[in-house]
Short mmCIF file of C-alpha atoms and ligand atoms in Angstrom, two decimals:
data_model
loop_
_atom_site.label_atom_id
_atom_site.label_comp_id
_atom_site.label_asym_id
_atom_site.label_seq_id
_atom_site.Cartn_x
_atom_site.Cartn_y
_atom_site.Cartn_z
CA MET A 1 110.55 87.20 84.67
CA ASN A 2 110.18 83.73 86.40
CA PHE A 3 110.54 84.96 90.07
CA ASN A 4 109.39 82.42 92.57
CA LEU A 5 108.74 83.97 95.92
CA ASN A 6 108.20 80.48 97.52
CA LYS A 7 111.75 79.41 96.34
CA VAL A 8 113.48 82.29 98.23
CA THR A 9 111.56 81.93 101.34
CA ARG A 10 113.08 79.99 104.34
CA GLU A 11 111.36 76.62 105.01
CA ASN A 12 110.77 77.17 108.56
CA LEU A 13 108.70 80.12 107.98
CA LYS A 14 106.16 78.62 105.39
CA LYS A 15 104.75 76.42 108.40
CA LEU A 16 105.27 79.19 110.95
CA LYS A 17 102.17 80.23 112.98
CA PRO A 18 102.87 83.72 114.08
CA TYR A 19 102.33 84.86 117.60
CA SER A 20 98.67 86.39 117.96
CA SER A 21 98.48 89.17 120.44
CA ALA A 22 95.39 90.33 122.36
CA ARG A 23 95.39 93.38 120.22
CA ASP A 24 95.61 91.26 117.05
CA GLU A 25 92.54 89.19 118.09
CA TYR A 26 90.23 91.83 119.05
CA VAL A 27 90.24 94.91 116.81
CA ALA A 28 88.67 97.97 118.29
CA ASP A 29 86.32 99.79 116.17
CA GLY A 30 85.91 103.01 118.47
CA SER A 31 82.87 101.90 120.44
CA PRO A 32 83.30 102.00 124.26
CA MET A 33 84.63 98.51 125.28
CA VAL A 34 86.15 97.21 128.46
CA PHE A 35 89.60 95.88 127.89
CA LEU A 36 90.49 93.01 130.14
CA ASP A 37 92.35 91.05 127.60
CA ALA A 38 96.17 91.87 127.96
CA ASN A 39 96.85 92.21 131.57
CA GLU A 40 97.56 96.05 131.15
CA ASN A 41 97.40 98.25 134.14
CA PRO A 42 93.86 99.82 133.54
CA PHE A 43 94.72 103.36 135.06
CA GLU A 44 95.04 105.61 132.01
CA ASN A 45 98.39 107.76 131.70
CA GLY A 46 98.68 107.80 127.69
CA VAL A 47 100.73 104.75 127.37
CA ASN A 48 99.24 102.08 129.74
CA ARG A 49 97.80 100.13 126.62
CA TYR A 50 99.76 98.14 124.21
CA PRO A 51 100.10 99.80 120.94
CA ASP A 52 98.34 98.81 117.78
CA PRO A 53 100.26 95.86 116.25
CA ARG A 54 99.45 96.74 112.89
CA GLN A 55 99.70 100.52 113.20
CA ARG A 56 96.48 101.22 111.10
CA ARG A 57 96.33 104.83 111.83
CA LEU A 58 99.86 105.49 111.01
CA LYS A 59 99.90 103.34 107.94
CA SER A 60 97.00 105.04 106.44
CA ALA A 61 98.50 108.49 107.10
CA LEU A 62 101.67 107.29 105.26
CA ALA A 63 99.80 105.51 102.69
CA GLN A 64 97.98 108.65 101.86
CA GLN A 65 101.19 110.80 101.88
CA LYS A 66 103.10 108.28 99.56
CA ASP A 67 100.33 107.09 97.57
CA ILE A 68 100.78 103.50 98.27
CA SER A 69 98.41 100.74 99.67
CA ILE A 70 98.70 99.70 103.39
CA GLU A 71 98.72 96.02 102.14
CA ASN A 72 101.98 96.87 100.54
CA MET A 73 103.45 98.28 103.55
CA LEU A 74 105.32 97.11 106.84
CA LEU A 75 106.77 99.43 109.59
CA GLY A 76 110.00 98.73 111.37
CA ASN A 77 111.69 100.07 114.25
CA GLY A 78 113.99 102.09 111.80
CA SER A 79 114.67 100.85 108.58
CA ASP A 80 117.30 98.91 109.99
CA GLU A 81 114.96 96.66 111.68
CA VAL A 82 113.02 96.22 108.21
CA LEU A 83 116.39 95.18 106.70
CA ASP A 84 116.99 92.61 109.64
CA LEU A 85 113.48 91.07 109.10
CA ILE A 86 114.20 90.65 105.37
CA PHE A 87 117.58 88.72 106.02
CA ARG A 88 115.54 86.63 108.82
CA ALA A 89 112.65 85.90 106.32
CA PHE A 90 114.86 84.81 103.17
CA CYS A 91 118.22 83.99 104.10
CA GLU A 92 119.24 80.56 105.52
CA PRO A 93 122.20 81.06 107.79
CA GLN A 94 125.45 79.22 106.74
CA ARG A 95 124.03 78.43 103.32
CA ASP A 96 122.68 81.55 101.56
CA ASN A 97 124.42 84.66 100.33
CA ILE A 98 123.72 88.21 99.52
CA VAL A 99 125.38 90.73 97.22
CA THR A 100 126.18 94.28 98.18
CA LEU A 101 127.99 97.02 96.20
CA PRO A 102 130.64 99.01 98.11
CA PRO A 103 131.26 101.83 98.63
CA THR A 104 127.72 101.65 100.36
CA TYR A 105 125.94 101.75 103.54
CA GLY A 106 127.62 99.73 106.01
CA MET A 107 124.62 98.05 107.70
CA TYR A 108 124.00 95.40 104.96
CA LYS A 109 127.22 93.80 105.71
CA VAL A 110 126.88 93.94 109.46
CA LEU A 111 123.50 92.33 109.25
CA ALA A 112 124.99 89.67 107.00
CA GLY A 113 127.42 88.89 109.68
CA ILE A 114 124.92 88.89 112.41
CA ASN A 115 122.72 86.47 110.42
CA ALA A 116 125.65 84.21 109.42
CA ILE A 117 125.10 84.95 105.74
CA GLU A 118 127.95 85.27 103.25
CA ASN A 119 128.23 88.77 101.84
CA ARG A 120 129.50 88.92 98.30
CA GLU A 121 130.73 92.31 97.12
CA VAL A 122 131.04 93.74 93.78
CA LEU A 123 132.45 97.16 93.78
CA LEU A 124 130.70 99.95 92.08
CA THR A 125 132.27 101.47 88.87
CA GLU A 126 134.47 104.42 88.83
CA ASN A 127 131.33 106.61 88.59
CA PHE A 128 129.67 104.86 91.33
CA GLN A 129 127.08 102.74 89.26
CA PRO A 130 126.31 99.09 89.69
CA ASP A 131 128.44 96.79 87.49
CA VAL A 132 125.58 94.87 86.09
CA GLU A 133 127.53 92.15 84.19
CA SER A 134 129.86 91.43 87.25
CA ILE A 135 126.73 91.25 89.66
CA LEU A 136 125.08 88.83 87.47
CA LYS A 137 128.23 86.74 87.27
CA THR A 138 128.62 86.73 90.97
CA VAL A 139 125.17 85.46 91.88
CA ASP A 140 124.23 81.71 92.15
CA SER A 141 121.21 79.89 93.26
CA ASN A 142 121.89 80.68 96.92
CA SER A 143 122.06 84.55 96.28
CA LYS A 144 118.80 85.73 98.08
CA LEU A 145 119.19 89.60 98.19
CA LEU A 146 120.78 92.23 96.18
CA PHE A 147 121.25 95.58 97.98
CA LEU A 148 120.88 98.74 95.83
CA CYS A 149 121.06 102.00 97.92
CA SER A 150 119.98 104.71 95.62
CA PRO A 151 120.52 107.56 96.35
CA ASN A 152 123.71 105.88 97.58
CA ASN A 153 125.27 106.48 100.98
CA PRO A 154 128.09 107.56 101.13
CA THR A 155 128.75 108.69 97.42
CA GLY A 156 125.33 110.68 97.23
CA ASN A 157 124.33 109.57 93.55
CA SER A 158 121.37 107.83 92.30
CA PHE A 159 121.73 104.48 90.20
CA SER A 160 120.82 104.49 86.69
CA GLU A 161 117.26 103.31 86.14
CA GLU A 162 118.30 101.26 82.95
CA LYS A 163 120.76 99.25 85.15
CA ILE A 164 118.34 98.71 88.11
CA ILE A 165 115.77 97.28 85.66
CA ARG A 166 118.23 94.92 84.11
CA LEU A 167 119.32 93.78 87.68
CA LEU A 168 115.60 93.37 88.76
CA GLN A 169 115.15 91.31 85.46
CA GLY A 170 118.37 89.37 85.73
CA PHE A 171 118.45 88.43 89.38
CA GLN A 172 116.54 85.45 90.55
CA GLY A 173 116.32 86.75 94.17
CA LEU A 174 114.98 89.78 95.72
CA VAL A 175 116.35 93.22 94.75
CA VAL A 176 116.25 95.58 97.94
CA ILE A 177 116.25 99.20 97.00
CA ASP A 178 117.20 101.38 99.88
CA GLU A 179 115.61 104.71 99.42
CA ALA A 180 116.57 106.34 102.72
CA TYR A 181 117.39 109.71 100.70
CA ILE A 182 114.65 109.55 98.09
CA ASP A 183 112.78 112.68 99.48
CA PHE A 184 115.84 114.88 98.63
CA SER A 185 116.07 113.57 95.18
CA THR A 186 114.18 114.37 91.91
CA GLY A 187 113.88 110.87 91.00
CA THR A 188 110.76 109.05 91.63
CA SER A 189 110.52 106.05 94.18
CA TRP A 190 110.64 102.52 92.79
CA ALA A 191 107.68 101.82 95.04
CA LYS A 192 105.69 102.90 91.93
CA LYS A 193 106.90 99.68 90.01
CA LEU A 194 105.97 96.95 92.35
CA GLN A 195 103.42 95.59 89.67
CA GLU A 196 106.21 95.18 87.03
CA HIS A 197 108.67 93.78 89.60
CA PRO A 198 107.50 91.00 91.73
CA ASN A 199 110.99 90.76 93.29
CA LEU A 200 111.31 94.23 94.46
CA ILE A 201 111.43 95.42 98.05
CA VAL A 202 111.81 99.15 98.66
CA THR A 203 112.78 100.59 102.05
CA GLN A 204 112.40 104.08 103.19
CA THR A 205 112.76 105.73 106.56
CA LEU A 206 111.45 108.76 108.57
CA SER A 207 114.95 109.30 109.83
CA LYS A 208 116.35 111.69 107.20
CA ALA A 209 114.13 113.99 105.30
CA TYR A 210 111.20 113.58 107.63
CA GLY A 211 113.23 114.72 110.70
CA LEU A 212 112.38 111.74 113.01
CA ALA A 213 115.56 109.79 113.54
CA GLY A 214 114.93 109.71 117.33
CA ILE A 215 111.60 107.88 117.19
CA ARG A 216 112.94 105.08 114.84
CA LEU A 217 110.60 104.38 112.10
CA GLY A 218 111.39 102.74 108.84
CA ILE A 219 109.15 101.64 106.00
CA CYS A 220 109.02 98.48 103.76
CA ILE A 221 107.23 98.46 100.48
CA ALA A 222 106.69 95.43 98.64
CA SER A 223 104.20 92.88 97.05
CA GLU A 224 101.41 91.75 99.49
CA ASP A 225 102.92 88.22 99.37
CA ILE A 226 106.35 89.57 100.57
CA ILE A 227 104.78 91.97 103.14
CA SER A 228 102.78 89.00 104.54
CA ILE A 229 105.85 86.89 105.33
CA LEU A 230 107.65 89.59 106.76
CA HIS A 231 104.57 90.27 108.79
CA LYS A 232 104.62 86.89 110.26
CA ILE A 233 108.18 87.30 111.83
CA LYS A 234 108.12 90.79 113.09
CA PRO A 235 107.74 91.46 116.79
CA PRO A 236 104.29 92.11 117.54
CA TYR A 237 104.53 95.38 119.01
CA ASN A 238 107.75 96.61 117.16
CA ILE A 239 106.39 100.37 116.75
CA ASN A 240 105.74 101.80 120.08
CA GLU A 241 102.95 104.06 121.04
CA LEU A 242 105.01 107.04 121.39
CA THR A 243 106.59 106.56 117.97
CA GLN A 244 103.06 106.03 116.46
CA LYS A 245 101.76 109.20 118.00
CA ARG A 246 104.72 111.47 117.23
CA ALA A 247 104.85 110.24 113.59
CA LEU A 248 101.12 110.98 113.20
CA LYS A 249 101.60 114.53 114.40
CA ARG A 250 104.52 115.16 112.17
CA LEU A 251 102.68 113.91 109.16
CA GLU A 252 99.95 116.25 109.71
CA GLY A 253 102.46 119.10 108.98
CA ALA A 254 103.34 117.82 105.64
CA ALA A 255 103.75 121.25 104.35
CA ARG A 256 106.33 121.84 107.25
CA ILE A 257 108.38 118.80 105.91
CA ARG A 258 108.55 119.89 102.26
CA LEU A 259 109.45 123.48 103.43
CA GLU A 260 112.51 121.99 105.59
CA ILE A 261 113.44 119.52 102.53
CA SER A 262 113.63 122.50 99.98
CA GLU A 263 115.59 124.61 102.60
CA ILE A 264 118.08 121.87 102.94
CA LEU A 265 118.32 121.61 99.21
CA ASN A 266 118.77 125.42 99.18
CA GLN A 267 121.60 124.94 101.74
CA LYS A 268 123.27 122.23 99.68
CA LYS A 269 123.82 124.40 96.58
CA LEU A 270 125.16 127.27 98.87
CA LEU A 271 127.46 124.78 100.48
CA LEU A 272 128.67 123.38 97.09
CA LYS A 273 129.52 126.86 95.97
CA GLY A 274 131.57 127.45 99.27
CA LEU A 275 133.24 124.11 98.85
CA LYS A 276 134.61 125.11 95.28
CA HIS A 277 136.90 127.79 96.86
CA VAL A 278 138.49 125.52 99.24
CA LYS A 279 142.21 124.72 98.10
CA PHE A 280 142.36 121.22 99.28
CA ILE A 281 139.30 119.89 97.96
CA GLU A 282 140.19 118.00 94.81
CA LYS A 283 136.59 116.74 93.85
CA ILE A 284 133.08 117.35 94.91
CA TYR A 285 130.77 114.34 93.82
CA PRO A 286 127.25 114.99 92.50
CA SER A 287 124.76 114.36 95.31
CA ASP A 288 121.06 113.63 95.27
CA ALA A 289 120.97 113.38 98.91
CA ASN A 290 121.24 115.69 102.03
CA PHE A 291 125.19 115.16 102.26
CA VAL A 292 128.04 115.65 99.76
CA LEU A 293 131.15 113.62 99.49
CA VAL A 294 134.22 115.56 98.63
CA LYS A 295 137.88 114.29 97.85
CA VAL A 296 140.65 116.15 99.89
CA ASP A 297 144.38 116.05 99.84
CA ASP A 298 144.64 114.28 103.25
CA ALA A 299 141.38 113.06 104.81
CA ASP A 300 142.63 111.91 108.28
CA LYS A 301 144.46 115.43 108.53
CA ARG A 302 141.48 117.63 107.43
CA TYR A 303 138.93 115.39 109.60
CA GLN A 304 141.13 116.08 112.78
CA GLN A 305 141.45 119.76 111.85
CA LEU A 306 137.61 120.06 111.57
CA LEU A 307 137.13 118.21 114.82
CA ASP A 308 139.54 120.30 116.64
CA MET A 309 137.18 123.25 115.60
CA GLY A 310 134.17 121.51 116.95
CA ILE A 311 132.94 120.22 113.59
CA VAL A 312 132.11 116.49 113.20
CA THR A 313 132.10 115.06 109.80
CA ARG A 314 132.55 111.60 108.38
CA ASN A 315 135.69 110.20 107.26
CA ARG A 316 134.84 107.57 104.54
CA SER A 317 138.34 106.78 103.33
CA ASN A 318 138.41 103.31 104.59
CA GLN A 319 135.82 102.55 101.90
CA PRO A 320 136.82 101.32 98.44
CA LEU A 321 136.91 103.92 95.79
CA CYS A 322 136.57 106.54 98.63
CA GLU A 323 140.33 107.13 99.34
CA ASN A 324 140.72 110.64 101.07
CA THR A 325 137.04 111.44 100.93
CA LEU A 326 135.02 113.11 103.68
CA ARG A 327 131.13 113.33 104.02
CA PHE A 328 129.47 116.56 105.03
CA THR A 329 125.80 116.56 106.03
CA ILE A 330 123.82 119.59 105.06
CA GLY A 331 123.07 121.30 108.24
CA THR A 332 121.34 124.48 109.37
CA PRO A 333 122.44 127.80 107.44
CA ASP A 334 124.65 128.64 110.39
CA GLU A 335 126.24 125.34 110.70
CA ASN A 336 127.01 125.31 106.86
CA ILE A 337 128.74 128.65 107.07
CA LYS A 338 130.81 127.46 110.03
CA LEU A 339 131.91 124.45 107.99
CA VAL A 340 132.83 126.58 104.84
CA MET A 341 134.63 129.13 107.10
CA ALA A 342 136.63 126.45 108.91
CA LEU A 343 137.47 124.93 105.73
CA LYS A 344 138.71 128.18 104.39
CA GLU A 345 140.76 128.84 107.57
CA ILE A 346 142.71 125.44 107.83
CA ASN A 347 145.66 124.82 105.59
C1 LIG B 1 120.54 106.32 107.54
C2 LIG B 1 120.18 105.23 106.61
C3 LIG B 1 119.42 104.23 107.07
C4 LIG B 1 118.95 104.14 108.45
O1 LIG B 1 117.58 104.27 108.61
P1 LIG B 1 116.86 104.23 110.01
O2 LIG B 1 115.46 104.18 109.52
O3 LIG B 1 117.29 105.21 110.75
O4 LIG B 1 117.16 102.89 110.67
C5 LIG B 1 119.00 103.21 106.07
N1 LIG B 1 119.72 103.21 105.01
C6 LIG B 1 120.58 104.09 104.49
C7 LIG B 1 121.29 104.17 103.30
C8 LIG B 1 120.87 105.29 105.40
O5 LIG B 1 121.80 106.00 105.15
#
């Protein structure tokens, strides 16, 4: 594998000297100090100070829980910010391209548009797996990023390990594996494989299984070299103090998080059983995530009927290979019963 990080990094960043904030220059060690360095209001209210730009406490809690080293980690204001940083670090506007595999998460394409990067789409196969040959034929020397969402949104399935390895080895650019739903899956995270694959970037989020969508916290896991490039361009205080505190508090209750995940997975089993008895559901796709994709007779009609009964689902019919599909998030036991009852009632 002849991956060359220098070759995929934008020229302007190689020379860039990042902004150095007051809280970067002086690192508090806990001893009592007088802070007159950042033009803050000195009167304490809990958030009058700038947050730690390197999120040391939060990162060490995450590092411990996920068994990854702090040097391999960068935090973002949601994984959406992480994805945007990746674009801005490696893709030269108007020149470079990325490869995405529809049907998949819509944000990659939007970010490509925002950053003026060509998006080359290679459809997943019929059973929603990457088409390795077509992908490797589609890339060229300006292909910087390949996005693999596994488990994939909206289809719910994980990608074959063997195919992912062939892509990691055959592609000269960076392979971004979006693991937003990894905590619901029985598969192991690719974050364990950074050593073998220098061109691997894994993204995760606290928005789904960790129950913290409202605080906006995403994680980028990659080699130290990749992380230091991203670190150069991240906004200094991108993770605010309230987010850091709230995330730390939630991580202290790791047992509670695990319990919620297993309850969601139990509920998924029950929901799948219920869905089998709905006449107009033609297919239920296998899911490693906290949602299920189903094929129905007429998605627009069923979507509207559910909406009229106060149930909001996602109509994914406009995505390729997803004609007449609806995506249901696993809710509370009550909500899932409501969904199944509603589906049985309409005709
Ligand atoms: C929900 C989702 C995200 C978004 O994560 P945030 O951390 O909330 O920005 C990223 N990727 C996929 C595939 C998702 O479904």
